Tab-separated table of C-alpha atoms in Angstrom:
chain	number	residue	atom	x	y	z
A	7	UNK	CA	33.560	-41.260	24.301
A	8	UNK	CA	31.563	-40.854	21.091
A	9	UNK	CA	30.116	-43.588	19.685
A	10	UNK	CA	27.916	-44.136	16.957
A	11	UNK	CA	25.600	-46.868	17.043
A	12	UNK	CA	23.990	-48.331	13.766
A	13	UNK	CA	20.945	-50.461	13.501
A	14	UNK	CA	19.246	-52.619	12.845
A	15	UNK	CA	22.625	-55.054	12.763
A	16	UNK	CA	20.796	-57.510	10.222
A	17	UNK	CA	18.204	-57.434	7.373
A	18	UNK	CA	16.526	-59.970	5.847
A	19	UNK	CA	14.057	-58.534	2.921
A	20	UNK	CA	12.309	-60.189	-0.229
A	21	UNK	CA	13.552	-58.960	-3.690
A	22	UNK	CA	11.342	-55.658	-4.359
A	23	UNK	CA	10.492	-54.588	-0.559
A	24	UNK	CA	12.405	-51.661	1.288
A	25	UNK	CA	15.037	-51.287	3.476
A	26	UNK	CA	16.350	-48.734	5.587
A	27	UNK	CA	19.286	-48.690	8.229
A	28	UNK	CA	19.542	-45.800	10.645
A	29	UNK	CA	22.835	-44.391	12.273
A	30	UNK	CA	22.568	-42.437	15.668
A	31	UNK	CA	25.591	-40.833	17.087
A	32	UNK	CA	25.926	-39.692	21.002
A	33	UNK	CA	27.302	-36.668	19.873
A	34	UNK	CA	27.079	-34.201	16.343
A	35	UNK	CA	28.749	-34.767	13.429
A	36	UNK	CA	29.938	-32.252	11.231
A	37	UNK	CA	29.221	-34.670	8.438
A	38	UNK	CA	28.483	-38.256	8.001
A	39	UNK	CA	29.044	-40.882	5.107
A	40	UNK	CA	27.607	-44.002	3.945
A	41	UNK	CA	30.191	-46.783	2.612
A	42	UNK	CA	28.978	-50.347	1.510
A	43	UNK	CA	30.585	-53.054	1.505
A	44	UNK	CA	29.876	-56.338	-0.241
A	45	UNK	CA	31.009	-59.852	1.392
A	46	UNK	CA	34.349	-60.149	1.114
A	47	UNK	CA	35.207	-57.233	-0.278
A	48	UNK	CA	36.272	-53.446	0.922
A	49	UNK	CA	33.922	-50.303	1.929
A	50	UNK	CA	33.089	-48.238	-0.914
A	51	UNK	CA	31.994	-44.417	-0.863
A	52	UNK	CA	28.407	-43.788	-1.542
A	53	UNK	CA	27.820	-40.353	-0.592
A	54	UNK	CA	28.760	-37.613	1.808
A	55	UNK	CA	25.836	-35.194	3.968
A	56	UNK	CA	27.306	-31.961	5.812
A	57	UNK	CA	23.898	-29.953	6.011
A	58	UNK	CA	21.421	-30.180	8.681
A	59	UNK	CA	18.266	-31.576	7.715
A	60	UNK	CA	20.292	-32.312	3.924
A	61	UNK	CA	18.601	-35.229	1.940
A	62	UNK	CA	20.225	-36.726	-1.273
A	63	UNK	CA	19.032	-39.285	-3.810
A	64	UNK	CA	20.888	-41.556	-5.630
A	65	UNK	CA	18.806	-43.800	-8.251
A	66	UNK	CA	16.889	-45.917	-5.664
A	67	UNK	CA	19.000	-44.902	-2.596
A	68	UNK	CA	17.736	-42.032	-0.127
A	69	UNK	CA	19.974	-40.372	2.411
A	70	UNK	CA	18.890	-38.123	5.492
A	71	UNK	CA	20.899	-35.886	7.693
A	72	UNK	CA	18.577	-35.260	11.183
A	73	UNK	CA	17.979	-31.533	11.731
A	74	UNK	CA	20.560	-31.716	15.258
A	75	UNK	CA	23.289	-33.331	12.764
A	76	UNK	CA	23.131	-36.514	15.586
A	77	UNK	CA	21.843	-38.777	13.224
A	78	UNK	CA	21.223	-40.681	9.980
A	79	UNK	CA	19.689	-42.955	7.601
A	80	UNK	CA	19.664	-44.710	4.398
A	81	UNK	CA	16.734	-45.867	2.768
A	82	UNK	CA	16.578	-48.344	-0.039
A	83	UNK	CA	13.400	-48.407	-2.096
A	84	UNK	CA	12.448	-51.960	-3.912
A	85	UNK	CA	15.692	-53.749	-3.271
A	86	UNK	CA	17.529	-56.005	-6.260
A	87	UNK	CA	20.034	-58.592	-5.384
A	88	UNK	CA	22.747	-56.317	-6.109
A	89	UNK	CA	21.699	-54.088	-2.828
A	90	UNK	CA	23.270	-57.545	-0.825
A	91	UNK	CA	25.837	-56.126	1.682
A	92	UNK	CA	27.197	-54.255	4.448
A	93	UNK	CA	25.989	-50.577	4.538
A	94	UNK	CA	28.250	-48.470	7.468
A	95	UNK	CA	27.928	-44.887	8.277
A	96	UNK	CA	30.784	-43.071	9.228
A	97	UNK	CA	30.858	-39.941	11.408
A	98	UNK	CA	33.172	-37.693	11.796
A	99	UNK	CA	32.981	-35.219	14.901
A	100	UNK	CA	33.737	-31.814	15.685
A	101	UNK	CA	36.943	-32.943	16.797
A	102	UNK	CA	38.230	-34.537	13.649
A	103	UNK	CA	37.141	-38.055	15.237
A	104	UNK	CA	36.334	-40.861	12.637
A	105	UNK	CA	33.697	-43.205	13.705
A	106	UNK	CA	32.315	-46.295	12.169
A	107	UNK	CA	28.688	-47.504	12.820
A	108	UNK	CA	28.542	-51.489	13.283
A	109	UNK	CA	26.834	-51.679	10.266
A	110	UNK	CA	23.992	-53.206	8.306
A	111	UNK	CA	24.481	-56.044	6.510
A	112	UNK	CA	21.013	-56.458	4.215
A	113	UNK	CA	20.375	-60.284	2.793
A	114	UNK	CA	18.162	-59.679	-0.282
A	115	UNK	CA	15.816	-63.003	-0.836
A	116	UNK	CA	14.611	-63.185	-4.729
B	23	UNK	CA	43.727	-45.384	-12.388
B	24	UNK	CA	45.035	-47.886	-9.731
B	25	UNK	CA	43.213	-47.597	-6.660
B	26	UNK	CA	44.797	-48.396	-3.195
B	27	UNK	CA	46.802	-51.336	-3.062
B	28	UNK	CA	47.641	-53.523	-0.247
B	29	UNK	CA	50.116	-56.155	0.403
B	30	UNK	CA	50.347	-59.175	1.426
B	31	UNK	CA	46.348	-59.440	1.311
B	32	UNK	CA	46.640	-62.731	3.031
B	33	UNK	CA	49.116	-62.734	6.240
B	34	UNK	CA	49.345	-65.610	8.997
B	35	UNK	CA	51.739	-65.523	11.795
B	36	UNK	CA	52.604	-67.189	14.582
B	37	UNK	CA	52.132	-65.740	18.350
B	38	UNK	CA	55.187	-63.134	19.282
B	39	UNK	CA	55.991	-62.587	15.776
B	40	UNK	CA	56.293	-59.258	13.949
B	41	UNK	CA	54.611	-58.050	11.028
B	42	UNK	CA	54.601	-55.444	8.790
B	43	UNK	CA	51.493	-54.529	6.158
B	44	UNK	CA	51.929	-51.892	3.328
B	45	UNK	CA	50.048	-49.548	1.636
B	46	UNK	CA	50.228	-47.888	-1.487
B	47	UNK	CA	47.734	-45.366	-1.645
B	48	UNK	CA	46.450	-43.298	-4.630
B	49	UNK	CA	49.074	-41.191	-6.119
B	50	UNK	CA	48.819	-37.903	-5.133
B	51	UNK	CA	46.503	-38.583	-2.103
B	52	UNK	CA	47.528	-36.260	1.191
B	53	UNK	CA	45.635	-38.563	3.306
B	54	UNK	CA	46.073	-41.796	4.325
B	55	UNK	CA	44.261	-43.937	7.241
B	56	UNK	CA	44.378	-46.874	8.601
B	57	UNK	CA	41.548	-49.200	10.023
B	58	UNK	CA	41.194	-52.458	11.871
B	59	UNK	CA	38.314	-54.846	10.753
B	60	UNK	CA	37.057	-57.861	13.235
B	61	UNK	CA	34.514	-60.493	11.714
B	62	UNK	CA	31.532	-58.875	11.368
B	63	UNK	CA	31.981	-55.385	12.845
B	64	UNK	CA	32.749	-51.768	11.111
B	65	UNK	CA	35.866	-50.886	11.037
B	66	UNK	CA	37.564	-49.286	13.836
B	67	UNK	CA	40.014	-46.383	13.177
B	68	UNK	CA	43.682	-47.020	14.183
B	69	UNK	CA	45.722	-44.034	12.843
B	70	UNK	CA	45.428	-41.257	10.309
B	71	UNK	CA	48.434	-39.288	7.903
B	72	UNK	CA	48.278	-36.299	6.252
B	73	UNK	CA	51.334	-36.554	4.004
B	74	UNK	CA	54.417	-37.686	6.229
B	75	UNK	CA	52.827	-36.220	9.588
B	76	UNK	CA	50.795	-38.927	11.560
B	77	UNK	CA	48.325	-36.516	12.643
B	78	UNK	CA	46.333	-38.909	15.008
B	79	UNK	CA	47.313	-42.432	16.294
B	80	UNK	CA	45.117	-42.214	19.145
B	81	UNK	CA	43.084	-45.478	17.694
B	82	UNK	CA	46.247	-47.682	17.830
B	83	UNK	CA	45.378	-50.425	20.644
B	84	UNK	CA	48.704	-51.146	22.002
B	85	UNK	CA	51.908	-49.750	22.015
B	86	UNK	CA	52.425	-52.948	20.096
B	87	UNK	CA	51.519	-51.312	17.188
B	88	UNK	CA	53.475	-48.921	15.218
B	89	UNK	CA	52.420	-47.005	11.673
B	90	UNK	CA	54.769	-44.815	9.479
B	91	UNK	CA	54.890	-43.059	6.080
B	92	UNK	CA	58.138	-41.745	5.755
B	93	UNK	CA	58.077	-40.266	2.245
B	94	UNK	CA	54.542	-39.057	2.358
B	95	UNK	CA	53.089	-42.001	0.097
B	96	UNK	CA	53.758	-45.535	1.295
B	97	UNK	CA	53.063	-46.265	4.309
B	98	UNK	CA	53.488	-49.730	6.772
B	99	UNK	CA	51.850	-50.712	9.767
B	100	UNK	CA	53.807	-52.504	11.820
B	101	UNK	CA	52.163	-54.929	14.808
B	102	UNK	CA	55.117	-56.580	16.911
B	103	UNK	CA	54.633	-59.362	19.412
B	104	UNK	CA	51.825	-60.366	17.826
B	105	UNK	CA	48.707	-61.965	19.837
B	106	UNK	CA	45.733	-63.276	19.114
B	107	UNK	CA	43.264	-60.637	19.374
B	108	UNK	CA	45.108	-58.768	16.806
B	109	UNK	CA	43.656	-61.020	13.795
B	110	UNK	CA	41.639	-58.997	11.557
B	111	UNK	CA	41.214	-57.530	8.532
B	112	UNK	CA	43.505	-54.430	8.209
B	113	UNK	CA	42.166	-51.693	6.005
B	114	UNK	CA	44.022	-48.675	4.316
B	115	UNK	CA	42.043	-45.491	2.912
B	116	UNK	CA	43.785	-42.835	1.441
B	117	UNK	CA	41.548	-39.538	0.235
B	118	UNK	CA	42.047	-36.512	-1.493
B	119	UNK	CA	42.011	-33.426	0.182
B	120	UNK	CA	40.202	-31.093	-1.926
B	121	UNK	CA	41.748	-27.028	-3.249
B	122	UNK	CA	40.532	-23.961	-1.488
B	123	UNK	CA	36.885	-22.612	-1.775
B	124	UNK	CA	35.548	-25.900	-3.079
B	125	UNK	CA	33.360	-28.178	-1.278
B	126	UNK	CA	35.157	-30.082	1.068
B	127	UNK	CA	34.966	-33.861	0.104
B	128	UNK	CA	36.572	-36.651	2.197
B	129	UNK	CA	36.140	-39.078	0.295
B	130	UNK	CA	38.097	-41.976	1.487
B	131	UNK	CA	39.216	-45.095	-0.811
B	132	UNK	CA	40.115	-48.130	0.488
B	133	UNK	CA	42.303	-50.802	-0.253
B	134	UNK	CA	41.185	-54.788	-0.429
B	135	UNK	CA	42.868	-55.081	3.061
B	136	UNK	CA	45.320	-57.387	4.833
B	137	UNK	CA	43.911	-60.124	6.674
B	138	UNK	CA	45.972	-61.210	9.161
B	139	UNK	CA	45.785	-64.561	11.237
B	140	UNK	CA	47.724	-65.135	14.131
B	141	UNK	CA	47.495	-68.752	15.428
């Protein structure tokens, strides 16, 4: 069935370095989003990417959308302490299918 | 506005018995999902709602497991016989689905979760 498969699963990185988690799927999306979620608590939105080879920026955050739709990433430039959490991408497939990547969870050492 | 509630958050049973979880999702949200959470892992998609119609409940794991939303708002996910490799975090998300000739957006929210324990 379709998975999608999220790496790396852990991510240890000093206060000011960058980060990046990428999200492959076995199969294309018609979109993918990126939720984070800090310890303890529940996933939040952080953006949504429908076009092929589509990039968006928020503040210090990066998202890419591979050209075959098939995969994903987020990258993090100069981390803060607040960046500490779980970062999952979700794909949804031609079918309507909702997937979950394991996630990232990112440790950010000040 | 008040986001997605859940209730109880906090939910410990013992093996065999029944239990039920709510959701109250945003008002006026057509869709509602539900998600199962284990220690550490993404969450795993049990069953999806668009208004009162359970559109997909191919994720539920068991027949054990039972989800409705009668009135199109509320809805309860009910786990029966319960057994150990059913504790986990259970997460609602309810989204809006967006008018005609904008953008679709599926934004979902989600609610704190249930966390249930079965001992």
């Amino acid at each position: 069935g379709q998975q999608v498969m999220q790496i790396p699963q852990y991510q240890h990185v000093q206060e000011g370095e960058d980060f990046t988690t990428y999200c492959n799927s076995s199969t294309t999306l018609s979109n993918i989003q990126w939720y984070k979620q800090r310890p303890g608590g529940h996933p939040v939105f952080l953006i949504q990417l429908v076009k092929s080879g589509e990039v968006k920026k928020q503040k210090r955050l990066t998202f890419q959308f591979g050209e075959a739709k098939k995969n994903s990433s987020l990258h993090i430039t100069a981390t803060q302490t607040t960046d500490v959490g779980t970062y999952f991408c979700r794909g949804s497939g031609n079918t309507g299918k909702l997937i979950f990547g394991q996630g990232t969870t990112l440790q950010v050492k000040p | 506005g008040a986001g997605v509630s859940q209730s109880p958050r906090y939910k410990v049973a013992k093996r065999g018995q029944d239990v039920a979880l709510r959701c109250d999702p945003i008002s006026g949200h057509v869709s509602l999902f539900w998600y199962q959470q284990a220690l550490g892992q993404g969450p795993e998609f049990l069953t999806y709602f668009q208004n009162e119609a359970q559109l997909d409940k191919s994720g539920l794991p068991s027949d054990r497991f039972f989800a409705e939303r009668p009135e199109g708002s509320v809805s309860t996910l009910k786990i029966q016989r319960t057994q150990q490799e059913d504790s986990a975090v259970y997460l609602c998300a309810s989204s809006l689905v967006t008018p005609v000739g904008r953008a679709p957006t599926y934004e979902q929210y989600f609610g704190p979760g249930t966390r249930l324990t079965v001992t």
